mmCIF file of C-alpha atoms in Angstrom:
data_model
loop_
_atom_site.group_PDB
_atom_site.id
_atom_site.type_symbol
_atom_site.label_atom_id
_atom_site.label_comp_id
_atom_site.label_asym_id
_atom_site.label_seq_id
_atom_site.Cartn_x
_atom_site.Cartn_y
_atom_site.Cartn_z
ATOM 1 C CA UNK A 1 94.820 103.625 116.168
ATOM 2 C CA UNK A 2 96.301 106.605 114.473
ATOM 3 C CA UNK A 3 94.727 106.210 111.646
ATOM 4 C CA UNK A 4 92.348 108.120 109.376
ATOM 5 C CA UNK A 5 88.360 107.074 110.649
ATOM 6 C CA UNK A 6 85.316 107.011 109.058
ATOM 7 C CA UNK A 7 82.119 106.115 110.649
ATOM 8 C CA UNK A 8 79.443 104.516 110.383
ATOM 9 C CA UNK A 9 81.283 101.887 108.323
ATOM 10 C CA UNK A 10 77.435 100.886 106.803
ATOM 11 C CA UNK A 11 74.847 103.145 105.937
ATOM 12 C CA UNK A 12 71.826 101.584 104.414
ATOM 13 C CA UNK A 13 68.874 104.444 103.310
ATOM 14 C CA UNK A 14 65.950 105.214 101.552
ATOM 15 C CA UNK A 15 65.891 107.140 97.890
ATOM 16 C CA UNK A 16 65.329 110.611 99.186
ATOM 17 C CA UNK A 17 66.778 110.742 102.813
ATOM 18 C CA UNK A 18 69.212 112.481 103.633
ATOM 19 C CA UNK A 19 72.581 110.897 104.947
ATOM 20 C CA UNK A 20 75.762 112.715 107.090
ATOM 21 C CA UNK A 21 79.198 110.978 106.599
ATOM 22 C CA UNK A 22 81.617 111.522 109.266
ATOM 23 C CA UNK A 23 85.819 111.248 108.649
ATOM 24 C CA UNK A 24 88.326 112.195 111.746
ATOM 25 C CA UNK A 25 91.381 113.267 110.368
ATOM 26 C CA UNK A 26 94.901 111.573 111.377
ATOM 27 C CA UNK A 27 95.530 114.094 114.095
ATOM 28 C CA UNK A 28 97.821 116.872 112.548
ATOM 29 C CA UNK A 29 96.921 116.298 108.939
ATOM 30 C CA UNK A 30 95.731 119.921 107.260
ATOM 31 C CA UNK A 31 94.767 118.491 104.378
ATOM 32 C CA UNK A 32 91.274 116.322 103.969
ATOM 33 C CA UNK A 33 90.313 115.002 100.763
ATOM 34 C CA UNK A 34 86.261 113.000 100.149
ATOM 35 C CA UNK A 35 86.229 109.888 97.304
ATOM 36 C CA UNK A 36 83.769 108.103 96.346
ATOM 37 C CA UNK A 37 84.707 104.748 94.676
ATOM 38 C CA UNK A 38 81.569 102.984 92.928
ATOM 39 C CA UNK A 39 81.100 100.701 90.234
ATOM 40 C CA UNK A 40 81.825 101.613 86.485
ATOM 41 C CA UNK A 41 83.224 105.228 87.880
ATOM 42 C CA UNK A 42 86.234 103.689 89.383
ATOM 43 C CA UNK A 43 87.686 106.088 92.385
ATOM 44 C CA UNK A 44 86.593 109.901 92.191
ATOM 45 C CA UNK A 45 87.724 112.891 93.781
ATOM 46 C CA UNK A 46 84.778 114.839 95.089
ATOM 47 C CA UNK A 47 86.143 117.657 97.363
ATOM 48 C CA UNK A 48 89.291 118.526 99.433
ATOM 49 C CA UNK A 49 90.276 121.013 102.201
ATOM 50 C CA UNK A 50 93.445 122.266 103.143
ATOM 51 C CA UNK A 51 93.808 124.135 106.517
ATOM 52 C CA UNK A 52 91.571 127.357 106.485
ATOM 53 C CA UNK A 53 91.514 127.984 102.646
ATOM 54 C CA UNK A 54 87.986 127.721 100.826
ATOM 55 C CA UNK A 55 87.550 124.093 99.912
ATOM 56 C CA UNK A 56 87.700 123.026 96.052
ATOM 57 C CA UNK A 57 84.491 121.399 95.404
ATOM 58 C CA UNK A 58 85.032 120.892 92.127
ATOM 59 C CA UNK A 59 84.449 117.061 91.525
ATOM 60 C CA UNK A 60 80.896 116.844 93.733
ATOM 61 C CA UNK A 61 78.401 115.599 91.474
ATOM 62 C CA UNK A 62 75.714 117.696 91.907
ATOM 63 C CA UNK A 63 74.198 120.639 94.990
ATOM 64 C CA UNK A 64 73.211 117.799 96.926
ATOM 65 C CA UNK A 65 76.403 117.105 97.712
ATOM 66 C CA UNK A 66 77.653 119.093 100.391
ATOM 67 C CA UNK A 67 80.667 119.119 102.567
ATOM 68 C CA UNK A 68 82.138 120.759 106.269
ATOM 69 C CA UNK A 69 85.178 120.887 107.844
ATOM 70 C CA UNK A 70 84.410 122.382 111.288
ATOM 71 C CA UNK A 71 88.139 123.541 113.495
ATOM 72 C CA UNK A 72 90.088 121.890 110.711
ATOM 73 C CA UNK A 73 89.392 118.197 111.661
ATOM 74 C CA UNK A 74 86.374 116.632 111.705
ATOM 75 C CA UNK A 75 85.232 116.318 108.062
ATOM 76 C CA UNK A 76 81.136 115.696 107.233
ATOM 77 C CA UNK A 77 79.476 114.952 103.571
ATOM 78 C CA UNK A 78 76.326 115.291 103.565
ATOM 79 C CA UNK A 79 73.954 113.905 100.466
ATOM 80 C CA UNK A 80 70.379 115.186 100.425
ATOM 81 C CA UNK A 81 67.455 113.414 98.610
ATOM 82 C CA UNK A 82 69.550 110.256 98.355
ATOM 83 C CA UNK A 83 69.089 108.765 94.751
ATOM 84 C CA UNK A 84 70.250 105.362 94.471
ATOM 85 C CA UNK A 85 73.297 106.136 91.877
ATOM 86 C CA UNK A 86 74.846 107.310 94.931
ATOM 87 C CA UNK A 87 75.320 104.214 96.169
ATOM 88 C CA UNK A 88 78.903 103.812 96.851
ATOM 89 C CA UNK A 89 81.875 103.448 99.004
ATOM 90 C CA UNK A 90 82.954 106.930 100.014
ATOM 91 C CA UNK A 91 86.253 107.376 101.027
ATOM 92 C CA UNK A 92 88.100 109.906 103.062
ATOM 93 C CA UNK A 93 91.391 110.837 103.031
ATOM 94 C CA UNK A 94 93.743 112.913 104.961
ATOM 95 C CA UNK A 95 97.615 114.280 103.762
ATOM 96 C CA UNK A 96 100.012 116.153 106.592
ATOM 97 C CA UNK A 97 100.124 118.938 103.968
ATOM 98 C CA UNK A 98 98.587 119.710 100.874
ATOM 99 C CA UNK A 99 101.002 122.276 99.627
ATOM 100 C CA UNK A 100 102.406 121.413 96.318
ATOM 101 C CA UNK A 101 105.826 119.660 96.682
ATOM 102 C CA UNK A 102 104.883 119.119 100.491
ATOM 103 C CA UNK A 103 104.768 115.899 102.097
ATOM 104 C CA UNK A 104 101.204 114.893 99.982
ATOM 105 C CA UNK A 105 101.099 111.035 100.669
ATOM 106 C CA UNK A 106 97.268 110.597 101.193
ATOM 107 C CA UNK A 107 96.169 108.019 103.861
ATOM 108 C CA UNK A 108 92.970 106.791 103.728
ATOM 109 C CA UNK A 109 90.467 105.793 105.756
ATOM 110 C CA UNK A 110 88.052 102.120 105.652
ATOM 111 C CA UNK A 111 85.468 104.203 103.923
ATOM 112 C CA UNK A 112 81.226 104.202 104.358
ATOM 113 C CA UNK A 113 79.639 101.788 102.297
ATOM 114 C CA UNK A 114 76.096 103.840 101.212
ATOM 115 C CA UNK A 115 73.566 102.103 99.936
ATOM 116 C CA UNK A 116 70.638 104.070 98.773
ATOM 117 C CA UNK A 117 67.036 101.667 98.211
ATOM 118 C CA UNK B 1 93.957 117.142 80.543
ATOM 119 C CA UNK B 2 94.751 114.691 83.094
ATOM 120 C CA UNK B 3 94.372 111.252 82.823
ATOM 121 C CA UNK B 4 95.604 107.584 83.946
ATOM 122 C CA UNK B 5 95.370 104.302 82.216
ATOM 123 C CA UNK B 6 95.192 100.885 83.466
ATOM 124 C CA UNK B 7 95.324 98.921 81.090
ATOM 125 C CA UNK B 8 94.449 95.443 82.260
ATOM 126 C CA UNK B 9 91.173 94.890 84.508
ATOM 127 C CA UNK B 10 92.126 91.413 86.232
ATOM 128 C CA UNK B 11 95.459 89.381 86.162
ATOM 129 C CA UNK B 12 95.379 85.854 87.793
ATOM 130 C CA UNK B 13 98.561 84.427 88.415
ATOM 131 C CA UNK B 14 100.055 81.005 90.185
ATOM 132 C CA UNK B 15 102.376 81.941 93.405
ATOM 133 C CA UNK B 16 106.027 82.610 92.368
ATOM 134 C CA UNK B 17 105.507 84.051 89.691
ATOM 135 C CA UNK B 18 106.331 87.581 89.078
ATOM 136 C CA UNK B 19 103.724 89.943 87.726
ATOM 137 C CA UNK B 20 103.895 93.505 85.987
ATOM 138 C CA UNK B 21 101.224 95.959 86.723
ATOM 139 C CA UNK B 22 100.687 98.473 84.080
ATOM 140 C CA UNK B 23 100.318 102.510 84.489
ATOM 141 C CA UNK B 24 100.375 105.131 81.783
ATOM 142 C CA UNK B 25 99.507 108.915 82.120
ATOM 143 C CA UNK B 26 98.854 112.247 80.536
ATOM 144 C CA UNK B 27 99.162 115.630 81.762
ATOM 145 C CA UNK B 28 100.639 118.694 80.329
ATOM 146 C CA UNK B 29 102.068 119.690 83.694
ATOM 147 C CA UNK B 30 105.782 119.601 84.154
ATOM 148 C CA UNK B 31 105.717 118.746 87.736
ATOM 149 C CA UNK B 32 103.929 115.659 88.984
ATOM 150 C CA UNK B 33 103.678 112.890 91.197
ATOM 151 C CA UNK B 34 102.488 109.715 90.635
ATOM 152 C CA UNK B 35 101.370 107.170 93.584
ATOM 153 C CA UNK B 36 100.693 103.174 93.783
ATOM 154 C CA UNK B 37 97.771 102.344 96.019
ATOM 155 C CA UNK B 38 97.304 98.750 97.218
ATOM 156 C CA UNK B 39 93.494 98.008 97.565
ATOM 157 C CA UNK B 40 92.804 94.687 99.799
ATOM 158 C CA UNK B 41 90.121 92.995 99.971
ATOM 159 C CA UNK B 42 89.243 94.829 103.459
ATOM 160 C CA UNK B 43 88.949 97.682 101.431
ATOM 161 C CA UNK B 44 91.135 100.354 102.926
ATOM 162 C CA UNK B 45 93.671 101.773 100.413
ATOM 163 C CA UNK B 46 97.094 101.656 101.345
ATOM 164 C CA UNK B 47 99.886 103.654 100.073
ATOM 165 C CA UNK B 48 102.354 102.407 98.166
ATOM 166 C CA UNK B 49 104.721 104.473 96.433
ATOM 167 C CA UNK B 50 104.859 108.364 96.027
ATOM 168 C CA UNK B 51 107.340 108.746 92.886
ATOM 169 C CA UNK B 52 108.038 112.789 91.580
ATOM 170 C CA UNK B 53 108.358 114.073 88.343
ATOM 171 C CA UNK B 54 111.723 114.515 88.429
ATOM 172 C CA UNK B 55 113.184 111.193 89.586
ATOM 173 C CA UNK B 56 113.077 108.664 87.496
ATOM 174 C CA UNK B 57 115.240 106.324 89.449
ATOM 175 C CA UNK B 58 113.804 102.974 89.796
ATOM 176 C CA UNK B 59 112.653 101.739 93.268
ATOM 177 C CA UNK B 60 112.974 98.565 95.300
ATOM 178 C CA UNK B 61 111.650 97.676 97.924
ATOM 179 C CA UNK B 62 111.635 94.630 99.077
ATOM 180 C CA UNK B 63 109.672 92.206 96.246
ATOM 181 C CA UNK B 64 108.219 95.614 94.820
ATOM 182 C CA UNK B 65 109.889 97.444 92.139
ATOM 183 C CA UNK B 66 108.938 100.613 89.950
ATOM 184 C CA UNK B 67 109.691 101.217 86.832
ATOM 185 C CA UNK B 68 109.363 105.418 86.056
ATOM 186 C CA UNK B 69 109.645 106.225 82.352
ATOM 187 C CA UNK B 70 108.842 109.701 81.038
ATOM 188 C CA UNK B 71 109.675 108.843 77.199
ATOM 189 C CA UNK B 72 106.731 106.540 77.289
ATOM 190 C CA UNK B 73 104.598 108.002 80.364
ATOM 191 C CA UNK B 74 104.681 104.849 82.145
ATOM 192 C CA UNK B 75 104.452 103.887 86.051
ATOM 193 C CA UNK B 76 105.095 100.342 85.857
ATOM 194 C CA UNK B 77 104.622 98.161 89.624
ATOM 195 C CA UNK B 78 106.338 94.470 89.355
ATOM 196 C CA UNK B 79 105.830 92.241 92.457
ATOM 197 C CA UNK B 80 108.204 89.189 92.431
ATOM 198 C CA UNK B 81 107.630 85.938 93.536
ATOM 199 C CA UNK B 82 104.217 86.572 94.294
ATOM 200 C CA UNK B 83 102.398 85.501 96.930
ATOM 201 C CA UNK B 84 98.672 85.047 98.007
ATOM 202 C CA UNK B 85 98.464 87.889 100.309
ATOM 203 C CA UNK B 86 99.265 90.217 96.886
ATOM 204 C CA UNK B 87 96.082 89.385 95.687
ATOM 205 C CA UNK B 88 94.402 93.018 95.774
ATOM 206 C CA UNK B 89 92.918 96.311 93.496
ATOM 207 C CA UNK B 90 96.072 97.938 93.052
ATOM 208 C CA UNK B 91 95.641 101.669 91.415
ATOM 209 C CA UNK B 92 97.979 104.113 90.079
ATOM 210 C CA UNK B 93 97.100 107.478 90.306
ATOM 211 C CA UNK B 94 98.376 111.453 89.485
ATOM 212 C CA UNK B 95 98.531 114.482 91.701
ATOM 213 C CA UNK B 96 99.603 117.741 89.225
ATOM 214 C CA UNK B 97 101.340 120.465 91.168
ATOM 215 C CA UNK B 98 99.583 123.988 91.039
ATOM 216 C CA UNK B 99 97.248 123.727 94.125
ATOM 217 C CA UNK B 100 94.768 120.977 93.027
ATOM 218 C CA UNK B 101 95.640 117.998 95.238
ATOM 219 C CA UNK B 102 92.864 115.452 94.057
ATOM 220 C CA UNK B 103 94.501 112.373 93.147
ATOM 221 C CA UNK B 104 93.503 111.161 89.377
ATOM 222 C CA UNK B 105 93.372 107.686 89.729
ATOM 223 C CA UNK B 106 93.287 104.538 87.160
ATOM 224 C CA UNK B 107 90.356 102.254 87.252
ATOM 225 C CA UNK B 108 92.680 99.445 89.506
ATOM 226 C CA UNK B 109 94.059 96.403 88.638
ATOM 227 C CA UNK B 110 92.507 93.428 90.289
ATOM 228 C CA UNK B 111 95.541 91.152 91.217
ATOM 229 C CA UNK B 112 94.245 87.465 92.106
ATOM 230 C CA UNK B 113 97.643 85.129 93.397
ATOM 231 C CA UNK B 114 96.278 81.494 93.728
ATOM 232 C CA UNK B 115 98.335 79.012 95.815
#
């Protein structure tokens, strides 16, 4: 399909791995956007990219969070010494623009289900 | 600040029946958008409804409807006749204009339509 895709779909880990998230863009999109939805935090923005600009990082939790966006599509979050409040569903996201007053609808992919032993 | 309110965690409802989903939000900016996402139980988030600022026209489409109100800083979603495939998170959420594109979203709605 033509959608946004996230892989793997499951990720179960140990406390202290480390864990790579992939998202492929819908093909076109410049914008990328991470979420992670868990319980009793609801859906949270964690970091978004928009073409070649620096990415605004400012809703990852902490400096294990980390994030790439290599030739403008492929997106990869990376979480180092997993702890187990970051088990969630993390969600990616991708808009055809995300210039302000652009076309900003944000599609979203199935998401990774992490969850962190 | 920016914020969104969802008011009401669950709603269970009989098919039919028409059900209001409610949205209120706070921001300082002037321009805005404000989105409904539809959350089945598959889990991918679909989009609903992209709704600016400055239109506050009401929407149809279909058995959806929105209800925009600046005065009171409500994004109201009403589905009529309900039906079982409704059942879903649905969340509102708020994108401020000024080169932050995170969405702010509600905590969701969890709509349950029984037969």
């Amino acid at each position: 399909g033509a959608g946004v895709s996230q892989s793997p779909s499951n990720k179960v880990t140990e406390k202290g791995k480390d864990v790579e998230l992939r998202c492929d863009p819908i093909s076109g999109h410049t914008a990328l956007y991470w979420y992670r939805q868990s319980l009793g935090q609801g859906l949270e923005f964690l970091i978004y990219f928009q073409g070649n600009s620096a990415p605004d990082k400012s809703g990852l939790p902490s400096d294990r969070f980390s994030a790439e966006r290599t030739g403008g599509s492929v997106s990869t979050l990376t979480i180092q010494r997993t702890q187990q409040e970051d088990s969630a569903v993390y969600l990616c996201a991708s808009s055809l623009t995300g210039l302000a007053g652009g076309l900003n609808e944000q599609f979203f992919g199935p998401g990774t289900r992490l969850t962190v032993l | 600040a920016q914020k969104v309110t969802q008011a009401q965690t669950e709603i269970s409802v009989v098919e039919k029946e028409d059900v209001t989903l409610d949205c209120v939000y706070e921001t300082r900016d002037t321009t805005y958008y404000l989105f409904w996402y539809k959350q089945p139980p598959s889990g991918e988030l679909v989009f609903l409804i992209r709704r600016n600022s400055f239109d506050e026209q009401n929407e149809i489409s279909g058995r959806y409807s929105w209800n925009f109100q600046k005065s009171t800083s409500s994004f109201n979603f009403t589905i009529t006749a309900s039906q079982v495939v409704d059942s879903a998170v649905y969340f509102c959420a708020l994108r401020v204009s000024g080169g932050y594109n995170k969405l702010i979203f509600g905590a969701g709605t969890r709509l349950a339509v029984h037969p």
